[in-house]
mmCIF file of C-alpha atoms and ligand atoms in Angstrom:
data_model
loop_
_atom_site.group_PDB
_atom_site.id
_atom_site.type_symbol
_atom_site.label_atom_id
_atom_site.label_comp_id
_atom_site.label_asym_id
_atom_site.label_seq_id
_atom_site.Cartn_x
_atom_site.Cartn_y
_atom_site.Cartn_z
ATOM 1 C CA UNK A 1 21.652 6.924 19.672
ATOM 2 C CA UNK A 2 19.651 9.078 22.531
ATOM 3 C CA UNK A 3 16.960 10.604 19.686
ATOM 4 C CA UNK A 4 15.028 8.987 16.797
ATOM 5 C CA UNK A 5 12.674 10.074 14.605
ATOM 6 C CA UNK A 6 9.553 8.798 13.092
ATOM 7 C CA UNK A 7 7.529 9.949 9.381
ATOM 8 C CA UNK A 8 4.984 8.998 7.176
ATOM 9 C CA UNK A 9 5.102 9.904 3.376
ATOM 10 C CA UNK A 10 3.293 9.253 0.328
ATOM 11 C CA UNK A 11 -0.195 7.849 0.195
ATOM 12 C CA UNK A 12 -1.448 6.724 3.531
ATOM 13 C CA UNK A 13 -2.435 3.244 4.599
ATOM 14 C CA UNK A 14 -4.288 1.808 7.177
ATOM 15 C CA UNK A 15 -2.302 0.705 10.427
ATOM 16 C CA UNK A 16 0.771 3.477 9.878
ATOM 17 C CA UNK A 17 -0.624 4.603 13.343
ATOM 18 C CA UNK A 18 0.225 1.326 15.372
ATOM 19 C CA UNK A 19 3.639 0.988 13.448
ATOM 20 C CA UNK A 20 4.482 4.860 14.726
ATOM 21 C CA UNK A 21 3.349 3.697 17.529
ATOM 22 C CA UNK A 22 5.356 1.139 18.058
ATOM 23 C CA UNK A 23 8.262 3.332 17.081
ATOM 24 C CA UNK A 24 7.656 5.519 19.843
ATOM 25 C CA UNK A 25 6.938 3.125 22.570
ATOM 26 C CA UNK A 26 10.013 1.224 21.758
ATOM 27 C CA UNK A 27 11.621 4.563 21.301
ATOM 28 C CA UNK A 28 10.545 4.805 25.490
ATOM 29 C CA UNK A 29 10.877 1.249 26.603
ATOM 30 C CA UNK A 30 14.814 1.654 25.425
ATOM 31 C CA UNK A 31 15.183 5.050 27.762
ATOM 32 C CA UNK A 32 15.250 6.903 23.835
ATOM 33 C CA UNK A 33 13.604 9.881 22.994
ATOM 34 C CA UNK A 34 10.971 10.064 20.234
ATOM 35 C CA UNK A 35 10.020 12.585 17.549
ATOM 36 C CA UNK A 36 7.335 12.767 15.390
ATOM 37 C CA UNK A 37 7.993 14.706 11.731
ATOM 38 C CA UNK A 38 4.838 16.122 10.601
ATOM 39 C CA UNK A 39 3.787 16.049 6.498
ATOM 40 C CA UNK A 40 6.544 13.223 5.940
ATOM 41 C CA UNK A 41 9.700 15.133 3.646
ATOM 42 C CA UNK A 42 8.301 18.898 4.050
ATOM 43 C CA UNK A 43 8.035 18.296 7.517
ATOM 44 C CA UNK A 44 11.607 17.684 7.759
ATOM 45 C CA UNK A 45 12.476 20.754 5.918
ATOM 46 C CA UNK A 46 9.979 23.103 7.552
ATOM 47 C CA UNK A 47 11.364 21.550 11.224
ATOM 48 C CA UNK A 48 8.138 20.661 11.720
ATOM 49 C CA UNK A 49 8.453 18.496 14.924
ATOM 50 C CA UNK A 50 6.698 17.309 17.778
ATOM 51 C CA UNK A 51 7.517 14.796 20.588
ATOM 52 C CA UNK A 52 5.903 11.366 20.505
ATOM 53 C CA UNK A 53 6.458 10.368 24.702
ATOM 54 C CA UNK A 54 4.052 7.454 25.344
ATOM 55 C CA UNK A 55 1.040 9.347 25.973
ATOM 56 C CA UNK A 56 1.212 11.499 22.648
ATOM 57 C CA UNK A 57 0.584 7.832 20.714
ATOM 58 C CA UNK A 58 -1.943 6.688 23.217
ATOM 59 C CA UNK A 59 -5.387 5.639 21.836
ATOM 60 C CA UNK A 60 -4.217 5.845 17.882
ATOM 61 C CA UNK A 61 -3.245 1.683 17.647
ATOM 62 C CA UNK A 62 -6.384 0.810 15.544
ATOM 63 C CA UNK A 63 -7.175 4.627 14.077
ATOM 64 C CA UNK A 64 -6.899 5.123 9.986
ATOM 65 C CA UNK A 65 -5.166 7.369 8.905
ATOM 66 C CA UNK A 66 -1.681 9.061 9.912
ATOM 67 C CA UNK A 67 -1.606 11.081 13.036
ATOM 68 C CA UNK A 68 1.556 12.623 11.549
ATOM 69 C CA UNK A 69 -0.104 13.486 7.981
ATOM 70 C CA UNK A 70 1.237 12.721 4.853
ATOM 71 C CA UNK A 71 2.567 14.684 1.924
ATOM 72 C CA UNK A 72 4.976 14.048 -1.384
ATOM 73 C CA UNK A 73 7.250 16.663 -1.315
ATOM 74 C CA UNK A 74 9.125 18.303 -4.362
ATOM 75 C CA UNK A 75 11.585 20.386 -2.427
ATOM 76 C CA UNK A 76 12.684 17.230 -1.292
ATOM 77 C CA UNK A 77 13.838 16.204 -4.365
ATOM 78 C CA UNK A 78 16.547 18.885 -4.858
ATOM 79 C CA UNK A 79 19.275 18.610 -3.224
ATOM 80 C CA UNK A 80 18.966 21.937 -1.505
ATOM 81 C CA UNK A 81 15.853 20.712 0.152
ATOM 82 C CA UNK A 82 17.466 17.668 1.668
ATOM 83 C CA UNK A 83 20.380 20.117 2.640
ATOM 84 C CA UNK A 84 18.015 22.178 4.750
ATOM 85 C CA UNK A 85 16.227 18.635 5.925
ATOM 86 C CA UNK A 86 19.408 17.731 7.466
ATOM 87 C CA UNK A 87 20.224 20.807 9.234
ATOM 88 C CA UNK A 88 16.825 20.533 11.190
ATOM 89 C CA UNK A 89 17.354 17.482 11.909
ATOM 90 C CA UNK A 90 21.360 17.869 13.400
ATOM 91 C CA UNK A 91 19.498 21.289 15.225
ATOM 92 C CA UNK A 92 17.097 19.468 16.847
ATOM 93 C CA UNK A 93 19.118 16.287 17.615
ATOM 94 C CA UNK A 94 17.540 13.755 15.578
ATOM 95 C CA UNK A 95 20.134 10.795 15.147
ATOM 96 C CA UNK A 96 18.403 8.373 13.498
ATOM 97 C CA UNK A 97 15.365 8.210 11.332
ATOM 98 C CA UNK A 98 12.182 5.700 10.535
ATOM 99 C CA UNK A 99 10.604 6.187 7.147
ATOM 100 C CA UNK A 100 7.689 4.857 6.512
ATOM 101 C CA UNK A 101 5.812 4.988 3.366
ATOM 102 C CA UNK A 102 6.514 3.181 -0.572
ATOM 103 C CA UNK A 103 8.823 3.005 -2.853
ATOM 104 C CA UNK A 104 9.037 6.159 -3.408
ATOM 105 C CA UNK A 105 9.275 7.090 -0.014
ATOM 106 C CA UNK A 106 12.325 4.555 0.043
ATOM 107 C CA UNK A 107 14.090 6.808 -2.383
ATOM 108 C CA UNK A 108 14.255 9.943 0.408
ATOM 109 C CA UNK A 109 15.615 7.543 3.173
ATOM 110 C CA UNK A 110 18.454 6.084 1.035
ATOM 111 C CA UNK A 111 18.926 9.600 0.008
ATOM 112 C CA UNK A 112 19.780 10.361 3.632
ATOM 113 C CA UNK A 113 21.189 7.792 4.537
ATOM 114 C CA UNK A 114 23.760 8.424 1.862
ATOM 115 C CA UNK A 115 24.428 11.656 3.456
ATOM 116 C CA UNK A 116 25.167 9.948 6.989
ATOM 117 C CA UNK A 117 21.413 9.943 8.851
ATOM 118 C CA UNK A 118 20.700 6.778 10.162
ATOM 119 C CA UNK A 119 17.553 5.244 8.391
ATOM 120 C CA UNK A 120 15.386 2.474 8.500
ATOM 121 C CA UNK A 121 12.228 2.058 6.016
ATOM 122 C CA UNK A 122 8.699 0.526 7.299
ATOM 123 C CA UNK A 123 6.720 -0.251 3.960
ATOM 124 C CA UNK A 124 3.350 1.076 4.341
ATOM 125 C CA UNK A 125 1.149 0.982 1.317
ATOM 126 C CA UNK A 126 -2.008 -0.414 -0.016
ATOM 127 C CA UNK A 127 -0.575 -1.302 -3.274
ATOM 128 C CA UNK A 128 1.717 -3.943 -1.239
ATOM 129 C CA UNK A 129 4.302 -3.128 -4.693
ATOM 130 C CA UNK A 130 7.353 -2.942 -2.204
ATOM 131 C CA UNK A 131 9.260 -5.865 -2.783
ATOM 132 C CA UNK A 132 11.552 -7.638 0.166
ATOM 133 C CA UNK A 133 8.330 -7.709 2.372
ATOM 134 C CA UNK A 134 5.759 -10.151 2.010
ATOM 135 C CA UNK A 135 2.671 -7.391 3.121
ATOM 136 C CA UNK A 136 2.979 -3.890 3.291
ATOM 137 C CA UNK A 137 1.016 -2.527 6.188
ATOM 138 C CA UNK A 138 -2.522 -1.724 5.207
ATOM 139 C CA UNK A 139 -3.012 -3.898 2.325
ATOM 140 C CA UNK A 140 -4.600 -6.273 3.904
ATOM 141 C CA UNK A 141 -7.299 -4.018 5.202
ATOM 142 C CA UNK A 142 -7.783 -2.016 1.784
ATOM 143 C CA UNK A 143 -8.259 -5.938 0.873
ATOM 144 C CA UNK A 144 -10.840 -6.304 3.110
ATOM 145 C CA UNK A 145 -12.548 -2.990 2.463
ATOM 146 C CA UNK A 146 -12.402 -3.549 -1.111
ATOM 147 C CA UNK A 147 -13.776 -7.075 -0.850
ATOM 148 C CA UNK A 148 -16.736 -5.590 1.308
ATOM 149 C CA UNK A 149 -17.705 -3.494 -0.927
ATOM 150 C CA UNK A 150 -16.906 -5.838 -4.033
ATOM 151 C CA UNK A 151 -19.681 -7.978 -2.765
ATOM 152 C CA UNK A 152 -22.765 -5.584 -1.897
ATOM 153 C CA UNK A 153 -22.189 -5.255 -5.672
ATOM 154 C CA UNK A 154 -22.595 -8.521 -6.313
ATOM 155 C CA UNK A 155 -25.582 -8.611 -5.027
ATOM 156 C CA UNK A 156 -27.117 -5.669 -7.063
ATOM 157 C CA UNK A 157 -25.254 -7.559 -9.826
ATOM 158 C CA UNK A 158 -27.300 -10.546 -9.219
ATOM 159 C CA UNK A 159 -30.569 -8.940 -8.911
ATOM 160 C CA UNK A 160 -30.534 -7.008 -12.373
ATOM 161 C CA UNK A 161 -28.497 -10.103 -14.376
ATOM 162 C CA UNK A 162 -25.881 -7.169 -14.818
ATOM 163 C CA UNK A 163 -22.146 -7.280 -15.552
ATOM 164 C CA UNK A 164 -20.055 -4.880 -13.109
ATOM 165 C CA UNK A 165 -16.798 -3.760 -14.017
ATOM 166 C CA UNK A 166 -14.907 -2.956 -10.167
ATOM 167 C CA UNK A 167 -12.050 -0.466 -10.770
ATOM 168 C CA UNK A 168 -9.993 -1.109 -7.859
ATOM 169 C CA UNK A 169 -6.083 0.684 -6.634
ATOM 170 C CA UNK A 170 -2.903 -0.653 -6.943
ATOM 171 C CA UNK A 171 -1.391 2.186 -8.991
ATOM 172 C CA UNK A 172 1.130 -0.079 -11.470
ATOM 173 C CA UNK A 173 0.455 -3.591 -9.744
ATOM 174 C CA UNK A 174 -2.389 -5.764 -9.646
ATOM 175 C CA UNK A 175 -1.720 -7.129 -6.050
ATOM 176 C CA UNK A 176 -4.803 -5.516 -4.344
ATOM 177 C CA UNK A 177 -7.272 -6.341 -7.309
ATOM 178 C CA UNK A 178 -6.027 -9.721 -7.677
ATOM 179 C CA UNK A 179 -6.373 -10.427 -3.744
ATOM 180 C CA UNK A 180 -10.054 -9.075 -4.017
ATOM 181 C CA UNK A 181 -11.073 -11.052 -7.128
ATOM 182 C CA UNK A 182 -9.801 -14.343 -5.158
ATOM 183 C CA UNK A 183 -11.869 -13.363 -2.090
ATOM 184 C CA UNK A 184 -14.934 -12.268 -3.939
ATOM 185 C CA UNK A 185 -15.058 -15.016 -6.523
ATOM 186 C CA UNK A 186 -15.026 -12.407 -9.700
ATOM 187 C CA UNK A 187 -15.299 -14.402 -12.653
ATOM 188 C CA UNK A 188 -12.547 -12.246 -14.208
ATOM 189 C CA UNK A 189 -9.318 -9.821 -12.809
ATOM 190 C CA UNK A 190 -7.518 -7.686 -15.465
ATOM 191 C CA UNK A 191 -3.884 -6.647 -14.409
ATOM 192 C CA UNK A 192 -1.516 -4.495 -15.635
ATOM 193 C CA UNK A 193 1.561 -7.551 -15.242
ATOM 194 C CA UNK A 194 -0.897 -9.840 -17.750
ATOM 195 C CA UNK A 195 -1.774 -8.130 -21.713
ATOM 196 C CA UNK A 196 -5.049 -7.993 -21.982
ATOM 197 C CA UNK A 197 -6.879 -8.936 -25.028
ATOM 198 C CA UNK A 198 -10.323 -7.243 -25.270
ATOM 199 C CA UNK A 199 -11.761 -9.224 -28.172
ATOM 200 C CA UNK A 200 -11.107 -12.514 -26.053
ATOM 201 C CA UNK A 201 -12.273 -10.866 -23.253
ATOM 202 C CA UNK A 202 -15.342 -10.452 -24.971
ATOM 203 C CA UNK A 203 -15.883 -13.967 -26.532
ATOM 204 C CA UNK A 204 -15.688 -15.176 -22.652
ATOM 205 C CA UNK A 205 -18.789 -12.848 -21.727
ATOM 206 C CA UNK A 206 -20.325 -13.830 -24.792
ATOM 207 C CA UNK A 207 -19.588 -17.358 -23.978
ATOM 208 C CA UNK A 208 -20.991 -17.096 -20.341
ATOM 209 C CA UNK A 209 -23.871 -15.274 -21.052
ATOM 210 C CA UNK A 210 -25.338 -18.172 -23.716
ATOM 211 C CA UNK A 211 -24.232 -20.364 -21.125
ATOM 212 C CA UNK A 212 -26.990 -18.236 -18.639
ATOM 213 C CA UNK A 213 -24.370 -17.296 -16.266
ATOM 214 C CA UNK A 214 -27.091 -14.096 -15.057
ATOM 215 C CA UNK A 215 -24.150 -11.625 -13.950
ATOM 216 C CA UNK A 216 -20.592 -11.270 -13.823
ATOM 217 C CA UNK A 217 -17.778 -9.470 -12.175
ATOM 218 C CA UNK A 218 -14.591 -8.246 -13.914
ATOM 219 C CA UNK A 219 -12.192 -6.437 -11.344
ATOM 220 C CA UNK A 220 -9.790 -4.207 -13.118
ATOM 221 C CA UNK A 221 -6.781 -2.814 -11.476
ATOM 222 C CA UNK A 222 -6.353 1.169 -11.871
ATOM 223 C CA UNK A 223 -3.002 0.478 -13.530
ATOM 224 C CA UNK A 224 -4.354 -1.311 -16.702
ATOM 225 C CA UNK A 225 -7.156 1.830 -17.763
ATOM 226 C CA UNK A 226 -10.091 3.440 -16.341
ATOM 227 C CA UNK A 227 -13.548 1.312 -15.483
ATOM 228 C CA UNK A 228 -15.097 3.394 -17.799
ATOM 229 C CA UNK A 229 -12.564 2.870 -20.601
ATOM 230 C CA UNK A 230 -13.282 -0.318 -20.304
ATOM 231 C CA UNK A 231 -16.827 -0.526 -20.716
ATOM 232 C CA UNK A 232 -16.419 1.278 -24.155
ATOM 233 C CA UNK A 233 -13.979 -1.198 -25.421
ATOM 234 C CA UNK A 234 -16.384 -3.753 -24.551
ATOM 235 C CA UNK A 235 -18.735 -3.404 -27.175
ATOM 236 C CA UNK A 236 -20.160 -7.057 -27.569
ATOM 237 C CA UNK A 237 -20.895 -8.975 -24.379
ATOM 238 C CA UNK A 238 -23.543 -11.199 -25.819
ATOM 239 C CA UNK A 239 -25.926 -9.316 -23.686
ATOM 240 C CA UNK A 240 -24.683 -8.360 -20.376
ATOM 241 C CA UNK A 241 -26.010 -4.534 -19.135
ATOM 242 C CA UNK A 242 -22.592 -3.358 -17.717
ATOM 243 C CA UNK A 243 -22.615 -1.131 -15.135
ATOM 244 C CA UNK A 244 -18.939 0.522 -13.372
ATOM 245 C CA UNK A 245 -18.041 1.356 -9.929
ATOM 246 C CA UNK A 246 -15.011 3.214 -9.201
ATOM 247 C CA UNK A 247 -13.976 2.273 -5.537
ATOM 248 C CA UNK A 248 -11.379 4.939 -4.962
ATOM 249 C CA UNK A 249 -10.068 6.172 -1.393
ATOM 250 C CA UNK A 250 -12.809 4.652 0.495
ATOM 251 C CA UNK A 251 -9.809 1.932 -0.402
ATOM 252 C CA UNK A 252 -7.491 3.592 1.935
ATOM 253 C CA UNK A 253 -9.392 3.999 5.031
ATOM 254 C CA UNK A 254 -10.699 2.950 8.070
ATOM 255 C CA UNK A 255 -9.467 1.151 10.942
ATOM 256 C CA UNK A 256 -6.946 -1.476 10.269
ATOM 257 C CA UNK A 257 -7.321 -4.879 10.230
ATOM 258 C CA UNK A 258 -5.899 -7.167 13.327
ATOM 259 C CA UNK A 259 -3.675 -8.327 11.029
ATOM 260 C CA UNK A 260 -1.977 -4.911 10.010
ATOM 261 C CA UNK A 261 -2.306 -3.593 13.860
ATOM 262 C CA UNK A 262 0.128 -6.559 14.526
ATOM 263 C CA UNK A 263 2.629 -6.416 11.213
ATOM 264 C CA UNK A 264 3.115 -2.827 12.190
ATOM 265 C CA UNK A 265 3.622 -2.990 15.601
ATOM 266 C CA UNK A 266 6.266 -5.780 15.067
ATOM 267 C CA UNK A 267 7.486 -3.488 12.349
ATOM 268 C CA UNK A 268 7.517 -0.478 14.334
ATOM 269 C CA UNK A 269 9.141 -1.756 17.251
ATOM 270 C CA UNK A 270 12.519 -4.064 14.461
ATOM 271 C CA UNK A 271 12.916 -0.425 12.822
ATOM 272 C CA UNK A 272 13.511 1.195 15.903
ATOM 273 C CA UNK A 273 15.332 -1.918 17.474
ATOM 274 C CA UNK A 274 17.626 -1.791 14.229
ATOM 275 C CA UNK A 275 18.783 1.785 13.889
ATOM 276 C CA UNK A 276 19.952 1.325 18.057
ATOM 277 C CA UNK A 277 21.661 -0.959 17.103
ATOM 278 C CA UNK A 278 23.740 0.793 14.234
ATOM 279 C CA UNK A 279 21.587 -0.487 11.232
ATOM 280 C CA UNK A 280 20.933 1.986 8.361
ATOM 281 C CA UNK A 281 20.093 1.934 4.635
ATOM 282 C CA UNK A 282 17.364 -0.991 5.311
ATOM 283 C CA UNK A 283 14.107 -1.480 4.750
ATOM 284 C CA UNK A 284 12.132 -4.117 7.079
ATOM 285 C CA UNK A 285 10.242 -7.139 5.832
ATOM 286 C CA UNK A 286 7.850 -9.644 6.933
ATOM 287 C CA UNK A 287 9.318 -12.707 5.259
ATOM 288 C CA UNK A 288 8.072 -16.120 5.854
ATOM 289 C CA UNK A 289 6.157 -14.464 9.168
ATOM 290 C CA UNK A 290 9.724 -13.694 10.044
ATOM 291 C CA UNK A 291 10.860 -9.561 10.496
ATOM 292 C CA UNK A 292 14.017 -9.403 7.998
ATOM 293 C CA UNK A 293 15.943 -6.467 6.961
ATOM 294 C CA UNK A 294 17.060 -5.766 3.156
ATOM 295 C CA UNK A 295 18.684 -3.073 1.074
ATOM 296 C CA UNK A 296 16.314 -0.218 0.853
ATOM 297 C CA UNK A 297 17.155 -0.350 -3.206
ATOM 298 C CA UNK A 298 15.536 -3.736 -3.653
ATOM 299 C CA UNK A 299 12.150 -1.482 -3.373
ATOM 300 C CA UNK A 300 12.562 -0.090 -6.417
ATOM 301 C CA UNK A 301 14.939 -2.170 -8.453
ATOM 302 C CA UNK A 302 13.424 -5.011 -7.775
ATOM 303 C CA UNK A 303 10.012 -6.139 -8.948
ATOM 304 C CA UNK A 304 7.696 -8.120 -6.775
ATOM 305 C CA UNK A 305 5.678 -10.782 -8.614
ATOM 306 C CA UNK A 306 2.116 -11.281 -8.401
ATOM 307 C CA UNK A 307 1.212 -15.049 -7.583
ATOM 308 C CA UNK A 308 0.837 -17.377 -10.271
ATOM 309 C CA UNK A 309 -1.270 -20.071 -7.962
ATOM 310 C CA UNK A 310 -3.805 -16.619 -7.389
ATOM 311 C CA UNK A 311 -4.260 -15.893 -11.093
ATOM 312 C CA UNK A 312 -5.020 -19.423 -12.055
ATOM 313 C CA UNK A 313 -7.638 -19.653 -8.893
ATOM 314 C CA UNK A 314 -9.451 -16.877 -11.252
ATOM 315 C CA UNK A 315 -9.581 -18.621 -14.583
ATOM 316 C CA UNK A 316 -9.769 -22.258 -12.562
ATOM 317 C CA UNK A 317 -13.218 -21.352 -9.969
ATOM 318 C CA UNK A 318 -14.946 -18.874 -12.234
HETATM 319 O O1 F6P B 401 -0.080 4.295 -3.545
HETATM 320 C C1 F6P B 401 -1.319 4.268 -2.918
HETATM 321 C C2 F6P B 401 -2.389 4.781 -3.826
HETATM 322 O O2 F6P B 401 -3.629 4.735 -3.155
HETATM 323 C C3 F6P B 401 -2.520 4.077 -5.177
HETATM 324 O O3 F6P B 401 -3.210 2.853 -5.079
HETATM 325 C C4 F6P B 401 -3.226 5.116 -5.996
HETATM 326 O O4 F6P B 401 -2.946 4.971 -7.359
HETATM 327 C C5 F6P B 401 -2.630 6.408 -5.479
HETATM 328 O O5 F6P B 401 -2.134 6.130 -4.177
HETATM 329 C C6 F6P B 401 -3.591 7.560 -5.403
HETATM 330 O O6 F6P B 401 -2.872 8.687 -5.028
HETATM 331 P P1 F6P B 401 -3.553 10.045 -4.559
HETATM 332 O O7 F6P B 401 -4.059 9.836 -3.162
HETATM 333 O O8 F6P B 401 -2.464 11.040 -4.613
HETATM 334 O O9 F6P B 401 -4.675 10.322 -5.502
#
């Protein structure tokens, strides 16, 4: 395999840069040739490539963002689409392929690798949903974004003797919002993998605020309802003046974290290792602090479960 190729799809996470950077540079430490696909699945189809030598990925290890931009594509989803896909690829030499992205990015490389292109999947996404990986790359900085911002609200919070209801991503998992609640010492996370009762909700706020407990965090994962939503189901708190902050895509920027800058490069650098070496249909892992490869399936059949020990830290140190 002389020429491999590198994407990003779906939503973007912090550190995809250092794990197509590693792609590339272990693309050029093996004497291979790198390309970059631009706009992840239409990229492919529109042939819209560019050639990642070691300069081209030069200063991007700790910059946000994807250099390679990001899109979810619906031609891709017809098989005509993925027809054309493969044609540009074949033209333009491309004999293997690095996907990196979520599950549903997952779903395109098996696609193709089905129809004989090498692939390998990185997972990159803040949810950290993908299951058969440990981390995803940038969750641990939207963690640590999150969790700064989580606690310049608390002390606002503190000040007025105000309850704050955090919305915070994750689309149908509560990994990120559970992660931050730990870290910021929220008296309460709501997840979409838990039912939620609203009246017993309530009694606890009522409970806390006779108890003079001044002001209160509740962090609420995107996947369960809206922040807002919320707050109108909460009619009796006993007292508390809630207020709502909707933290958003300030969750997936910025610079990465040391720890994603060093998952992705050692990510970057087993996908690349793996398809030389005849590997396809896998996703990489971080298992144990050890780089594994799985069936690219698992990332969508499978669920990943949030941590028992993590929810109980909530309840138990509120
Ligand atoms: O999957 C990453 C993610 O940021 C989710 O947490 C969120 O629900 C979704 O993407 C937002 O997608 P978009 O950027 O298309 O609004």
């Amino acid at each position: 395999m002389d020429r491999i190729a590198v994407l990003t799809s779906g939503g973007d996470s912090p550190g995809m840069n250092a794990a197509i950077r590693a792609v590339a540079r272990t693309c050029v430490y093996n004497g291979k040739e790198c390309i970059g696909v631009m706009r992840g699945y239409e990229g492919l189809i529109e042939g819209d490539f560019t050639p990642l030598n070691r300069a081209a990925v030069g200063g991007i290890l700790h910059r946000g963002g994807t250099i390679l931009k990001t899109a979810r594509s619906e031609r891709f989803r017809t098989e005509e689409g993925r027809k054309i896909a493969l044609s540009k690829m074949k033209d333009a030499g491309i004999e293997g392929l690095v996907v990196i992205g979520g599950d549903g990015s997952f779903h395109g490389a098996k696609l193709l690798h089905d129809l004989g292109m090498p692939t390998i999947g990185i997972p990159g996404t803040i949810d950290n949903d993908v299951a058969g990986t440990d981390e995803t790359i940038g969750y641990d900085t939207a963690v640590n974004t999150a969790l700064e911002a989580v606690m310049r609200l608390r002390d606002t919070a503190s000040s007025h003797d105000r309850l704050f209801i955090v919305e915070v991503m994750g689309r149908n998992a509560g990994f990120l919002p559970l992660e931050v609640a730990v870290a910021a010492g929220a008296e309460y996370v709501v997840v979409p993998e838990l039912p939620l009762s609203i009246g017993n909700l309530c009694q606890k706020l009522r409970a806390s605020h006779e108890n003079k407990k001044s002001h209160t965090l509740i962090i609420l994962a995107e996947g369960v309802m809206t922040a807002n939503e919320m707050k109108d189901k909460l009619q009796d708190t006993g007292g508390y003046d809630a207020r709502v902050t909707v933290l958003g895509h300030i969750q997936r920027g910025g610079s990465p974290t040391s720890f994603d800058v060093v998952l992705a490069s050692r990510m970057g650098a087993y996908a690349a290792e793996s398809l030389m070496v005849g590997k396809s249909g896998l996703m990489v892992g971080n298992v144990n602090h050890r780089m594994t490869l799985s069936d690219l399936e698992r990332a969508w059949s499978e669920q990943k479960h949030l941590s028992p020990e993590l929810l109980n830290l909530v309840e138990k140190l509120n």
